[in-house]
mmCIF file with all atom_site columns, C-alpha atoms in Angstrom:
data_model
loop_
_atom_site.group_PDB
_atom_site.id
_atom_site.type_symbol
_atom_site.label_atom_id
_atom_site.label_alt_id
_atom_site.label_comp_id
_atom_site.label_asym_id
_atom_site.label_entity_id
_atom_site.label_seq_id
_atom_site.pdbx_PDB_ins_code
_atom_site.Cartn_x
_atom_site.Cartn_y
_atom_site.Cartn_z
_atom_site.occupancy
_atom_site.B_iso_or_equiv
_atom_site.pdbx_formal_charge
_atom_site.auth_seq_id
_atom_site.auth_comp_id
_atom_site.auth_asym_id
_atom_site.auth_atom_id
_atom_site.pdbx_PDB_model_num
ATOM 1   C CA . UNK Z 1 1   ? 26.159 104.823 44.330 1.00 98.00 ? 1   UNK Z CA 1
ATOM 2   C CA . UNK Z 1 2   ? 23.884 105.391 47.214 1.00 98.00 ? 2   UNK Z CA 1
ATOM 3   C CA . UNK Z 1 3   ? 23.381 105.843 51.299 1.00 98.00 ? 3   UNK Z CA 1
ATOM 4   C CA . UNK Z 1 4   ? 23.280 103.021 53.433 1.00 98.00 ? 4   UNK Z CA 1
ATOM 5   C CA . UNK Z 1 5   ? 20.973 103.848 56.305 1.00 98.00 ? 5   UNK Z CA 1
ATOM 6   C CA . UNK Z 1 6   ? 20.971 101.483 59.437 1.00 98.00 ? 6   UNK Z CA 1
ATOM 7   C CA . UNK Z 1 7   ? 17.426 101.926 61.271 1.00 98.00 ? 7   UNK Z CA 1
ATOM 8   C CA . UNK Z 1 8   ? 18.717 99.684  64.414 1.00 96.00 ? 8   UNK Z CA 1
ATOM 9   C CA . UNK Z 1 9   ? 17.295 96.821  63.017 1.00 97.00 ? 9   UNK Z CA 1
ATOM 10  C CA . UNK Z 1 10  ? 18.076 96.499  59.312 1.00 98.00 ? 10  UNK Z CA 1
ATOM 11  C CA . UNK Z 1 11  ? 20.519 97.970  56.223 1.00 98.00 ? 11  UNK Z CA 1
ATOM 12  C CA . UNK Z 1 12  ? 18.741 99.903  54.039 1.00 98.00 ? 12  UNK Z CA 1
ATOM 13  C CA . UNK Z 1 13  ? 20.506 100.969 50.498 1.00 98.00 ? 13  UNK Z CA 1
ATOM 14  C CA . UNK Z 1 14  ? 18.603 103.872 48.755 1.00 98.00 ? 14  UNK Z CA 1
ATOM 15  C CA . UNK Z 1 15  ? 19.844 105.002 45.190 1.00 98.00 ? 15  UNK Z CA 1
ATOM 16  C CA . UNK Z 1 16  ? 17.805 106.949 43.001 1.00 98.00 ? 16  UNK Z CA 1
ATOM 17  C CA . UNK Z 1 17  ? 18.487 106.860 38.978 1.00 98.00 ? 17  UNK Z CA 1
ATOM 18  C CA . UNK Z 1 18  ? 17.756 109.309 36.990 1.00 98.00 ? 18  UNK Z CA 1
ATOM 19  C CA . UNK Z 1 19  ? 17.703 109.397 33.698 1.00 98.00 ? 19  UNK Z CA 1
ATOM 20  C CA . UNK Z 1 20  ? 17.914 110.885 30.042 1.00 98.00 ? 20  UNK Z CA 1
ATOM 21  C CA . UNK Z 1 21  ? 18.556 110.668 26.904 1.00 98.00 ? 21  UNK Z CA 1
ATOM 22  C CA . UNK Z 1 22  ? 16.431 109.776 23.842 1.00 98.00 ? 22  UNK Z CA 1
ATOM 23  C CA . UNK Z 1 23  ? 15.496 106.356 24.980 1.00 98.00 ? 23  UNK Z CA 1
ATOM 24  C CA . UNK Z 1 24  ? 14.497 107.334 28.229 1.00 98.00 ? 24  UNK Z CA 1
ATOM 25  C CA . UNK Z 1 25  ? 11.183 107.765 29.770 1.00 98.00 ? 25  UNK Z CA 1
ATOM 26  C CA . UNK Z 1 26  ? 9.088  108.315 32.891 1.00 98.00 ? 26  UNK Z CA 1
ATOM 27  C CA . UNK Z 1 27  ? 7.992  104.325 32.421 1.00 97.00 ? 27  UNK Z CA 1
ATOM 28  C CA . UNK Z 1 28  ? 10.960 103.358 31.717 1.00 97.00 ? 28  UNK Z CA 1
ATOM 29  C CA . UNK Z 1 29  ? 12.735 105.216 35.092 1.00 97.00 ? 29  UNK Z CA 1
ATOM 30  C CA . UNK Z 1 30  ? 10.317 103.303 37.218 1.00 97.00 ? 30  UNK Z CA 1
ATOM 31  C CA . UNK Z 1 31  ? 10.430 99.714  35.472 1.00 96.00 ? 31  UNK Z CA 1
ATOM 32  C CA . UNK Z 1 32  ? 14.272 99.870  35.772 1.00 96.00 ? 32  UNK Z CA 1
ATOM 33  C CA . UNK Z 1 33  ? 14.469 101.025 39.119 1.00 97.00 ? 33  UNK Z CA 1
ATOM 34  C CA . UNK Z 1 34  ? 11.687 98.325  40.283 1.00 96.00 ? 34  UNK Z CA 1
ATOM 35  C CA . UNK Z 1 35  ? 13.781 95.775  38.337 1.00 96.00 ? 35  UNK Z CA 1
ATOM 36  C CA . UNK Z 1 36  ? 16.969 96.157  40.313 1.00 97.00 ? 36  UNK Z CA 1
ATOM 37  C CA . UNK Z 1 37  ? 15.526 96.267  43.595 1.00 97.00 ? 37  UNK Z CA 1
ATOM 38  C CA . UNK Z 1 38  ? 13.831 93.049  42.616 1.00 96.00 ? 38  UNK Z CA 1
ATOM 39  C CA . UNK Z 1 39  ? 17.133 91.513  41.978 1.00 97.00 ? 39  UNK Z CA 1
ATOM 40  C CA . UNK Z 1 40  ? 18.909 92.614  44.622 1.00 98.00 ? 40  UNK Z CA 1
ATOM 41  C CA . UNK Z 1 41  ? 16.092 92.160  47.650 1.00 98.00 ? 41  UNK Z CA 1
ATOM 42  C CA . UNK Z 1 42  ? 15.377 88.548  45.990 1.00 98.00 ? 42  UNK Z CA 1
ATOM 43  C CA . UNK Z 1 43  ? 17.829 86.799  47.717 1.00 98.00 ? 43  UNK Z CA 1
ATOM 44  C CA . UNK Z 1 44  ? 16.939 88.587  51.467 1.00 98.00 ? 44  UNK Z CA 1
ATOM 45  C CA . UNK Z 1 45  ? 20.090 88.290  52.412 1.00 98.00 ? 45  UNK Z CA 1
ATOM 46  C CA . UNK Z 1 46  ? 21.540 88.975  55.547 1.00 98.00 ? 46  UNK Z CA 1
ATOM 47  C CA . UNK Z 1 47  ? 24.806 90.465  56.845 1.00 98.00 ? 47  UNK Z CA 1
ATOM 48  C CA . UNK Z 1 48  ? 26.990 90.404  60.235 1.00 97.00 ? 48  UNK Z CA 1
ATOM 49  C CA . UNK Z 1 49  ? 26.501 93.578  61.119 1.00 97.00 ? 49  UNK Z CA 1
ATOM 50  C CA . UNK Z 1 50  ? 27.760 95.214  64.394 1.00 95.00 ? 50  UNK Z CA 1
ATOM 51  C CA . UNK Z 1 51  ? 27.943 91.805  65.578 1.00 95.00 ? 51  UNK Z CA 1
ATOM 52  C CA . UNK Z 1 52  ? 24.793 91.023  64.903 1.00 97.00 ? 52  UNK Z CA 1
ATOM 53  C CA . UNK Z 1 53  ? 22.672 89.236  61.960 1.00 98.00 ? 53  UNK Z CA 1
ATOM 54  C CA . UNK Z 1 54  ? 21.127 92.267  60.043 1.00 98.00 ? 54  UNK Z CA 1
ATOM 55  C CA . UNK Z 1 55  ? 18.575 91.979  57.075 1.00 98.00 ? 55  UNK Z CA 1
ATOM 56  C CA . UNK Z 1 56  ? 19.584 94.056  53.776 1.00 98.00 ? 56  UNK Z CA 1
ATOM 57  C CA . UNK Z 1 57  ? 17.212 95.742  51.808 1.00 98.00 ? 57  UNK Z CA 1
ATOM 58  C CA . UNK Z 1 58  ? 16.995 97.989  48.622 1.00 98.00 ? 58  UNK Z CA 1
ATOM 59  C CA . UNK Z 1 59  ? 15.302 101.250 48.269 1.00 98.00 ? 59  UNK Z CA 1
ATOM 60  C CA . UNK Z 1 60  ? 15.361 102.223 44.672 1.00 98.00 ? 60  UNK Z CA 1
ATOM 61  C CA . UNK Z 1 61  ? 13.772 105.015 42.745 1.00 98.00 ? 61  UNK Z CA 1
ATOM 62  C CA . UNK Z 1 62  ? 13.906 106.235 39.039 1.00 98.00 ? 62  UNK Z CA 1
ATOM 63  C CA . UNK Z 1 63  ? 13.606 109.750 37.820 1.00 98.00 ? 63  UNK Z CA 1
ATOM 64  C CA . UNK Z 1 64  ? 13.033 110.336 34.619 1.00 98.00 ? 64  UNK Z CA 1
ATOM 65  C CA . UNK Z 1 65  ? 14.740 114.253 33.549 1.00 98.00 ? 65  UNK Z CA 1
ATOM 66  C CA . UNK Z 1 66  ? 14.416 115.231 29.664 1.00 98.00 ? 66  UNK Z CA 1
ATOM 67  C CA . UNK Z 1 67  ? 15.738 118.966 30.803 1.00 97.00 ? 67  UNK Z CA 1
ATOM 68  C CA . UNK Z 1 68  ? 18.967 117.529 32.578 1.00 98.00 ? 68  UNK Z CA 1
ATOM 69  C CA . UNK Z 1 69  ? 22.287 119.328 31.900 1.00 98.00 ? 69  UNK Z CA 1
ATOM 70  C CA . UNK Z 1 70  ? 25.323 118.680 31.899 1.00 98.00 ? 70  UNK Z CA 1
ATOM 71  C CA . UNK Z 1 71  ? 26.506 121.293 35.146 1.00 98.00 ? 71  UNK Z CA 1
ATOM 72  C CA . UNK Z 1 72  ? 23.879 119.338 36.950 1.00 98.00 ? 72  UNK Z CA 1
ATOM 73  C CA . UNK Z 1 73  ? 25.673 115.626 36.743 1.00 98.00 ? 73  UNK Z CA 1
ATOM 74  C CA . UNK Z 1 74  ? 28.965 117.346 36.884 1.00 98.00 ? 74  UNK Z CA 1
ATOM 75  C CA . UNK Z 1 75  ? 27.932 119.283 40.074 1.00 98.00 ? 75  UNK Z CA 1
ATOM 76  C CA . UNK Z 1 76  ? 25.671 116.906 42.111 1.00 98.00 ? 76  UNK Z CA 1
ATOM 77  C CA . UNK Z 1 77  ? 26.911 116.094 45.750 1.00 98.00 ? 77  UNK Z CA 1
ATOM 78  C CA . UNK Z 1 78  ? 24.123 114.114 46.331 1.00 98.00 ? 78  UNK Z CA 1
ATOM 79  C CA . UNK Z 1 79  ? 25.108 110.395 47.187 1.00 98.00 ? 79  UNK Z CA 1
ATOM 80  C CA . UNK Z 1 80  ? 21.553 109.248 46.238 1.00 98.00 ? 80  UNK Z CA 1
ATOM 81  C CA . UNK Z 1 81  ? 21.735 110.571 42.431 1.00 98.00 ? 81  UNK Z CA 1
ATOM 82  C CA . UNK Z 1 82  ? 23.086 108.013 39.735 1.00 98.00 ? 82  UNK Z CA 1
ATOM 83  C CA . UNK Z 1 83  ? 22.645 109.505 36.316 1.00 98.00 ? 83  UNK Z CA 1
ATOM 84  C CA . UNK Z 1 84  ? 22.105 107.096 33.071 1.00 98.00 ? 84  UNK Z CA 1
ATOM 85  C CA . UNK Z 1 85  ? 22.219 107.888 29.704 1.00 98.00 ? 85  UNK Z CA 1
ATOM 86  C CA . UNK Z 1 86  ? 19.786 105.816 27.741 1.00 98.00 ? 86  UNK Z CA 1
ATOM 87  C CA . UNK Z 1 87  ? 19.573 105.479 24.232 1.00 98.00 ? 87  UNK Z CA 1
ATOM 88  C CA . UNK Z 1 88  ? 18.891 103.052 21.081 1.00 97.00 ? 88  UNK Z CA 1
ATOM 89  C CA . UNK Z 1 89  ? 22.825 102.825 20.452 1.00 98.00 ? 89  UNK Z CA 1
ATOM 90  C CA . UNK Z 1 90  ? 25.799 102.059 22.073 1.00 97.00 ? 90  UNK Z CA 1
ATOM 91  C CA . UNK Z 1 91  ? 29.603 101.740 21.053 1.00 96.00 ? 91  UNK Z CA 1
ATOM 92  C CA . UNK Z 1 92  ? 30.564 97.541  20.614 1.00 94.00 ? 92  UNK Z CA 1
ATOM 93  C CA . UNK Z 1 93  ? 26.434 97.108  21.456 1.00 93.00 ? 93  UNK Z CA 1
ATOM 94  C CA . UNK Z 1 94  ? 27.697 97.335  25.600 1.00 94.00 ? 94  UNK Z CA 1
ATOM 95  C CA . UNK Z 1 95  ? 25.946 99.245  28.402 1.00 97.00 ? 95  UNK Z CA 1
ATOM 96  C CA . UNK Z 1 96  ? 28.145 100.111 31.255 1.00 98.00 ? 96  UNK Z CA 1
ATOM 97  C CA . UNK Z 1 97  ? 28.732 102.549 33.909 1.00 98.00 ? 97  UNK Z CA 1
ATOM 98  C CA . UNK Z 1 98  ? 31.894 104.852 34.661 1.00 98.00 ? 98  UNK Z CA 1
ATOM 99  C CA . UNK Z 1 99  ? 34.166 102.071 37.120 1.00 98.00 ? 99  UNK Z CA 1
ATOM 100 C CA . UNK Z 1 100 ? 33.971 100.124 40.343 1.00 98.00 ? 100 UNK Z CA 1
ATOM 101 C CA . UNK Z 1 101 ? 31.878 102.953 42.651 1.00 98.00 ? 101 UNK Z CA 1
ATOM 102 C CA . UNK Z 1 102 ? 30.935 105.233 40.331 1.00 98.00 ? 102 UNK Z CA 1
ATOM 103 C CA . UNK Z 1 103 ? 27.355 107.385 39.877 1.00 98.00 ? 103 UNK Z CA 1
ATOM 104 C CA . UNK Z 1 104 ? 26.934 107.447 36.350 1.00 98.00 ? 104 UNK Z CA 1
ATOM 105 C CA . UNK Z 1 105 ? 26.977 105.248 32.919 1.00 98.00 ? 105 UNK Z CA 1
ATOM 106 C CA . UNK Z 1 106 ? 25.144 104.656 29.226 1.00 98.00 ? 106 UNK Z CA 1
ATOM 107 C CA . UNK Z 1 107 ? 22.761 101.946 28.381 1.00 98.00 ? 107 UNK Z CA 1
ATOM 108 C CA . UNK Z 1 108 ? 21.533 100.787 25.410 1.00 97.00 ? 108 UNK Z CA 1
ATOM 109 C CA . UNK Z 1 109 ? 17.429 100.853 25.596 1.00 97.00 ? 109 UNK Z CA 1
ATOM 110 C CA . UNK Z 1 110 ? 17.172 96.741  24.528 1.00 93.00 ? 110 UNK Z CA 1
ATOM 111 C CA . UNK Z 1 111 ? 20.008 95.755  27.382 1.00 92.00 ? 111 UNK Z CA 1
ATOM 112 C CA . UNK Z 1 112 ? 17.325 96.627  29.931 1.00 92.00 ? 112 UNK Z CA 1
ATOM 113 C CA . UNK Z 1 113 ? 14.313 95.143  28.450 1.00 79.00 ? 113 UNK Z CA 1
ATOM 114 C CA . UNK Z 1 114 ? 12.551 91.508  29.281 1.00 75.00 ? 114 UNK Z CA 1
ATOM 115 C CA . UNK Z 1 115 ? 13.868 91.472  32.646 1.00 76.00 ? 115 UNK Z CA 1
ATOM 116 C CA . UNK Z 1 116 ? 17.247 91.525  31.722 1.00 87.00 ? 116 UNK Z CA 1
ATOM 117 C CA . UNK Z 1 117 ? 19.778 91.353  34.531 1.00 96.00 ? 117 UNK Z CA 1
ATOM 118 C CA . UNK Z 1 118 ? 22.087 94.387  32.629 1.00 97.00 ? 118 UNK Z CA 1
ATOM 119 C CA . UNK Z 1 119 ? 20.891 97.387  35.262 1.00 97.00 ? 119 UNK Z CA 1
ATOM 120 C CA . UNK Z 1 120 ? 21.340 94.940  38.270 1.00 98.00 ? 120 UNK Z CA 1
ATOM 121 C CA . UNK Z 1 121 ? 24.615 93.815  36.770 1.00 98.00 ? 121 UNK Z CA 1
ATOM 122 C CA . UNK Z 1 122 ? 25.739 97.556  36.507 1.00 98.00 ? 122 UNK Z CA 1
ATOM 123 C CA . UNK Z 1 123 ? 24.622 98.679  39.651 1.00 98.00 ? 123 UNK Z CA 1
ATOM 124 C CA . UNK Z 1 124 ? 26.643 95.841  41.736 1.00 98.00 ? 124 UNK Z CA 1
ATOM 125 C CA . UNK Z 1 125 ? 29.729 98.099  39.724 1.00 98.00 ? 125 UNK Z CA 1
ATOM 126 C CA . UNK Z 1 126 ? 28.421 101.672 41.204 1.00 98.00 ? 126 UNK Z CA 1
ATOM 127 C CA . UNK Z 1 127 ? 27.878 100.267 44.588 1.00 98.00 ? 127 UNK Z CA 1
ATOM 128 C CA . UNK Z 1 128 ? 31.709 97.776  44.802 1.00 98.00 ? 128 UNK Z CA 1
ATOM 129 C CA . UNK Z 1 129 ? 31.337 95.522  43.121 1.00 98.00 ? 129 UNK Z CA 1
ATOM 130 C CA . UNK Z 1 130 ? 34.019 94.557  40.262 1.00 98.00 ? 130 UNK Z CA 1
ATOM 131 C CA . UNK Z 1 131 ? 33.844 91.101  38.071 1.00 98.00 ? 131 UNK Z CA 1
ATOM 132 C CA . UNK Z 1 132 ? 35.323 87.940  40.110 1.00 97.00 ? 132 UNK Z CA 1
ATOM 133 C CA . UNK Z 1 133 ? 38.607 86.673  38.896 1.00 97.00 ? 133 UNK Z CA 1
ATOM 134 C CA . UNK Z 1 134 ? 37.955 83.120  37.890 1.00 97.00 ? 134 UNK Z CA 1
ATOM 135 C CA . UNK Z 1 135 ? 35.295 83.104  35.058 1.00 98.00 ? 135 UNK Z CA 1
ATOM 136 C CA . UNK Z 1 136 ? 35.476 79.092  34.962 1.00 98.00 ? 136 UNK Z CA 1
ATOM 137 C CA . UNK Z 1 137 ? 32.806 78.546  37.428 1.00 98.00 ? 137 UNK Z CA 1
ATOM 138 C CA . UNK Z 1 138 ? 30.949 75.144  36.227 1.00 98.00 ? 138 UNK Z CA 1
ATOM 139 C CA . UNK Z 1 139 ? 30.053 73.228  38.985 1.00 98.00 ? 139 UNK Z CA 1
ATOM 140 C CA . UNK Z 1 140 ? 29.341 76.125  41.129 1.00 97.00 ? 140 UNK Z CA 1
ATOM 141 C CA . UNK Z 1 141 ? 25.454 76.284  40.105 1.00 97.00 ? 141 UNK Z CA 1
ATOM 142 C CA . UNK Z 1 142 ? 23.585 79.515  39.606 1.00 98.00 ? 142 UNK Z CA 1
ATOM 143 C CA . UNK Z 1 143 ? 26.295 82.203  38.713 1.00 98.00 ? 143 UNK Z CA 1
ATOM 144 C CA . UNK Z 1 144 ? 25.923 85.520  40.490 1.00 98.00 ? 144 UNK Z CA 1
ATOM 145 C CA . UNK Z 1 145 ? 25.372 88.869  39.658 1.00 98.00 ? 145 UNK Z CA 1
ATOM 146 C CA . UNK Z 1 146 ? 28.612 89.885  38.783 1.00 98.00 ? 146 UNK Z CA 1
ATOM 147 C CA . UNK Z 1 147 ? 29.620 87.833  36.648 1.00 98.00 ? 147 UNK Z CA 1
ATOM 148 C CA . UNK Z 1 148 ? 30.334 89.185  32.767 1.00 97.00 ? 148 UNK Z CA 1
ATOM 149 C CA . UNK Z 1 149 ? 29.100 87.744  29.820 1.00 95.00 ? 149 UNK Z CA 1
ATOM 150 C CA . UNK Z 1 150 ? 31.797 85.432  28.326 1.00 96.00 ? 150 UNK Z CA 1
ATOM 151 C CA . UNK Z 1 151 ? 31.534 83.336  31.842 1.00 98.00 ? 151 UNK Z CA 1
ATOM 152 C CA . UNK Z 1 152 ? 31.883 79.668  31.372 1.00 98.00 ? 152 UNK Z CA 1
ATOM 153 C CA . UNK Z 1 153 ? 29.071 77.944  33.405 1.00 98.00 ? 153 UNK Z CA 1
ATOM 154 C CA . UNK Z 1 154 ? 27.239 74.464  33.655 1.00 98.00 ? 154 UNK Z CA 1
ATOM 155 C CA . UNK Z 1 155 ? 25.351 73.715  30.807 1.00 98.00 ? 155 UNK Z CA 1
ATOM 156 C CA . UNK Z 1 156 ? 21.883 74.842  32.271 1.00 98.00 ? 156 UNK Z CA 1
ATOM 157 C CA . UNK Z 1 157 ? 22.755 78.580  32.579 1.00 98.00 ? 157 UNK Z CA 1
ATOM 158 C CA . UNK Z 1 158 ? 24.452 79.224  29.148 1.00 98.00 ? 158 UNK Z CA 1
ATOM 159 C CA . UNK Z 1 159 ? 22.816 80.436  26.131 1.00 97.00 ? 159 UNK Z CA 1
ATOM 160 C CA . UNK Z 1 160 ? 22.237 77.023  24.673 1.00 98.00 ? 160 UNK Z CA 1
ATOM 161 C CA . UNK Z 1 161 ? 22.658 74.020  27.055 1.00 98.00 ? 161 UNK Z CA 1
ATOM 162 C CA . UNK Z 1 162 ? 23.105 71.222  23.996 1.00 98.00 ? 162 UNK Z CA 1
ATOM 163 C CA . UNK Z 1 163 ? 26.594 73.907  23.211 1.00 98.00 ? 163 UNK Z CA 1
ATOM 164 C CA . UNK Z 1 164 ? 30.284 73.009  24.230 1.00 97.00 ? 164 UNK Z CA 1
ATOM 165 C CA . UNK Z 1 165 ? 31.570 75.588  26.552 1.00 96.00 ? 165 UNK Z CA 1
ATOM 166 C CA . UNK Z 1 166 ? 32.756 78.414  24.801 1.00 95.00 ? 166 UNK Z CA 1
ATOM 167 C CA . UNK Z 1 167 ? 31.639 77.426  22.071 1.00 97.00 ? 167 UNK Z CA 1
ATOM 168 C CA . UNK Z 1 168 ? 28.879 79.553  20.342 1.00 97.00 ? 168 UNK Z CA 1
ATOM 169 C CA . UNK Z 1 169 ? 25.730 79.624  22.841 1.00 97.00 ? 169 UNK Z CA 1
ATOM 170 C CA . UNK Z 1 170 ? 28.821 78.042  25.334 1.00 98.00 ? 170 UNK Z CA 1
ATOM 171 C CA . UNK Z 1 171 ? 28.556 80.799  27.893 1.00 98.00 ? 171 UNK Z CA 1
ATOM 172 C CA . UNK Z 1 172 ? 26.688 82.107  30.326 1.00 98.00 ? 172 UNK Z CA 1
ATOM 173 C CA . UNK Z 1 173 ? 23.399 83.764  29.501 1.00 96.00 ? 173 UNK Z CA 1
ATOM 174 C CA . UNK Z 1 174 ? 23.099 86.948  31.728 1.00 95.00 ? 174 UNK Z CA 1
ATOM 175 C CA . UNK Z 1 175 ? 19.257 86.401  31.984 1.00 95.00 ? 175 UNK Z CA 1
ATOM 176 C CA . UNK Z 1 176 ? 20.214 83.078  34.199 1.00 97.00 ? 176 UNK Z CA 1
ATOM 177 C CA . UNK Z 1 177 ? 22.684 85.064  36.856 1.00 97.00 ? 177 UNK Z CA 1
ATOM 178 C CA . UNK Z 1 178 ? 20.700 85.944  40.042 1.00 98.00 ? 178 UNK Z CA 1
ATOM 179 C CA . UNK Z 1 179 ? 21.693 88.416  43.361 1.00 98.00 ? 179 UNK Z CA 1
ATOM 180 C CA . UNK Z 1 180 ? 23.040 85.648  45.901 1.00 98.00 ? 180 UNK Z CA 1
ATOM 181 C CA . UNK Z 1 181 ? 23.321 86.583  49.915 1.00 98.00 ? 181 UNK Z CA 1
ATOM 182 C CA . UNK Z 1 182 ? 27.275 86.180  48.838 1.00 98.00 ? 182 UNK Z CA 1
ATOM 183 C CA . UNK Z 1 183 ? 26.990 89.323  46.584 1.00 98.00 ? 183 UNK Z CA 1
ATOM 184 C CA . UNK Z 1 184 ? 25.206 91.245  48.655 1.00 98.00 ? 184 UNK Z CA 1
ATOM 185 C CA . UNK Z 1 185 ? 27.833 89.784  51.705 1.00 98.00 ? 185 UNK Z CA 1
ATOM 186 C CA . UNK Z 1 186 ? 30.525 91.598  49.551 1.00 98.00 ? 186 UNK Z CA 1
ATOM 187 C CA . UNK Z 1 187 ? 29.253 94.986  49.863 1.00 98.00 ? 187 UNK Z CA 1
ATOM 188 C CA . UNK Z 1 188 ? 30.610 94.944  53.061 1.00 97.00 ? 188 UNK Z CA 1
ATOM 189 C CA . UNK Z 1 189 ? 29.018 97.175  55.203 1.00 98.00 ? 189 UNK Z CA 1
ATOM 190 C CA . UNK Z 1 190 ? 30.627 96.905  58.190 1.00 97.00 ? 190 UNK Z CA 1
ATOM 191 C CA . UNK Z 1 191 ? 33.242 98.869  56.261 1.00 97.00 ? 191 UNK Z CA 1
ATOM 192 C CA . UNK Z 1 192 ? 31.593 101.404 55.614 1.00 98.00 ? 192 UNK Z CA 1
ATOM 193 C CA . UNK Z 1 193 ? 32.014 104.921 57.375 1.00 97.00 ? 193 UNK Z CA 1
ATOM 194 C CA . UNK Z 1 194 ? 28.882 105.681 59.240 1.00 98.00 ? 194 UNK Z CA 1
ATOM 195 C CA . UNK Z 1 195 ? 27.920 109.250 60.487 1.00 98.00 ? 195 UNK Z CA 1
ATOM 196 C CA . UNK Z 1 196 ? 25.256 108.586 62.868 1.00 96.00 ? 196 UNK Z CA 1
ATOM 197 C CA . UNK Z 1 197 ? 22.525 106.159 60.861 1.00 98.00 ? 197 UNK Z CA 1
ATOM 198 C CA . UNK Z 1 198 ? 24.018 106.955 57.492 1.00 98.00 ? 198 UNK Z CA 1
ATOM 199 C CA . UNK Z 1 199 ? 27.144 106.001 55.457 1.00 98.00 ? 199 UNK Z CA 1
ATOM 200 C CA . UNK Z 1 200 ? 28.001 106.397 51.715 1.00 98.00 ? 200 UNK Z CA 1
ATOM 201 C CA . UNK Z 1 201 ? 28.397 103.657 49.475 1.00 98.00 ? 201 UNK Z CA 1
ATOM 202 C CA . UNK Z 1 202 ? 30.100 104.274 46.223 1.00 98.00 ? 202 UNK Z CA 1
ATOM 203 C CA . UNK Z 1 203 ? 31.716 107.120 44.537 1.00 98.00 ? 203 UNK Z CA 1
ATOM 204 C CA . UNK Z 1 204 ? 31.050 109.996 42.572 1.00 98.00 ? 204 UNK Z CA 1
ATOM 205 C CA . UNK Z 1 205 ? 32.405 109.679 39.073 1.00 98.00 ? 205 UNK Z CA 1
ATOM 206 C CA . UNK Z 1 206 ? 30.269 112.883 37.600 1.00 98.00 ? 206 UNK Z CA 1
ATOM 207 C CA . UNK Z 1 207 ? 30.365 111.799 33.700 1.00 98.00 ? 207 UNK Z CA 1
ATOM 208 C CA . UNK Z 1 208 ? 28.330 113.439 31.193 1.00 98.00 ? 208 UNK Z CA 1
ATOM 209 C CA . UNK Z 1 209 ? 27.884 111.308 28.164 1.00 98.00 ? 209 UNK Z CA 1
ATOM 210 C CA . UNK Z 1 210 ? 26.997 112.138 25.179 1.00 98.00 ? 210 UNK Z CA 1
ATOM 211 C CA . UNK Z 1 211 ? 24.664 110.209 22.646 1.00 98.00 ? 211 UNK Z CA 1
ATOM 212 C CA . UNK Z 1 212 ? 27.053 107.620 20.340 1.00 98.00 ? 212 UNK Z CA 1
ATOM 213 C CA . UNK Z 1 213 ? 26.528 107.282 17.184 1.00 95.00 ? 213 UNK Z CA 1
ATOM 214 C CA . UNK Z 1 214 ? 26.074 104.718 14.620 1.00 93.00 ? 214 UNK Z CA 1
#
């Protein structure tokens, strides 16, 4: 979730994420937040906008809050705020966040580590974004953001090229999915409801989660 400001000469989506747990940390907060905004500004994509070409770019900040409560995710109004659970563990070993435009989720520490694509992935969900419908896409070159893992791809973006698709090592490996302008395209901002310079983009979904356990 966050606010889509148009300055009269570009989109700019600000999000903040804050976030807590045992896993997280002040270090952490800024590396992920750095880490999406570098996926989603690499492409510097562009949008029709108001009938004109607009540049799109991503303003993202981490917080890191050890003292967070429960009211406080539950009672937040503010579009900026996404809050993330992070900790060693997860249920089936899967990060995710609460739906298609949503402000909150759970993330397994070691989904978000070596430049993994997982926060990126997960944000495209808060902000729109759901998985495409046809996860055959070989021939299609570098799959995008939103695509899950289990995606059948060309041989040079799976887990192990030498593998038969589907195969073990046969699909996709999330490190090798990328932003494309097409994914950013799909946010569709000229849907969006604007009040003056500033318009909402995803939802508030307001889950608290609690720590799994092994």
């Amino acid at each position: 979730m966050g606010i889509v400001e148009f300055t009269g000469s570009a989109l700019i989506l600000h999000a903040e994420f804050v976030l807590y747990g045992s896993a997280a940390s002040e270090t952490l907060a800024k590396e992920m937040a750095d880490d999406v905004a570098f996926h989603w500004n690499e492409p510097g994509a562009q949008v029709f906008f108001r009938s004109v070409i607009t540049p799109v770019q991503f303003n993202i900040k981490g917080v890191y809050a050890p003292q967070l409560v429960e009211e406080e995710v539950l009672s937040n109004t503010d579009a900026l705020r996404n809050f993330f659970r992070i900790e060693p563990f997860a249920n089936g070993n899967i990060s995710f966040v609460d739906g298609v435009n949503s402000n909150t989720g759970y993330f397994k520490l070691d989904n978000l580590l070596n430049r993994s694509t997982t926060a990126a992935h997960e944000f495209g969900h808060t902000i729109g974004l759901d998985h495409p419908a046809n996860l055959d896409i070989r021939g299609r070159g570098v799959p995008g953001i939103m695509y899950p893992r289990g995606t059948i791809v060309d041989p040079e973006f799976q887990y192990d090229p030498a593998a038969r698709p589907l195969a073990p090592g046969g699909t996709m490996d999330p490190h090798k999915r990328k932003v494309l302008e097409e994914d950013v395209q799909a946010l569709r901002f000229d849907k969006l409801q604007f009040t003056g310079s500033l318009a909402t983009i995803g939802a508030f979904s307001s889950v608290w989660h609690e720590a799994h356990r092994p």
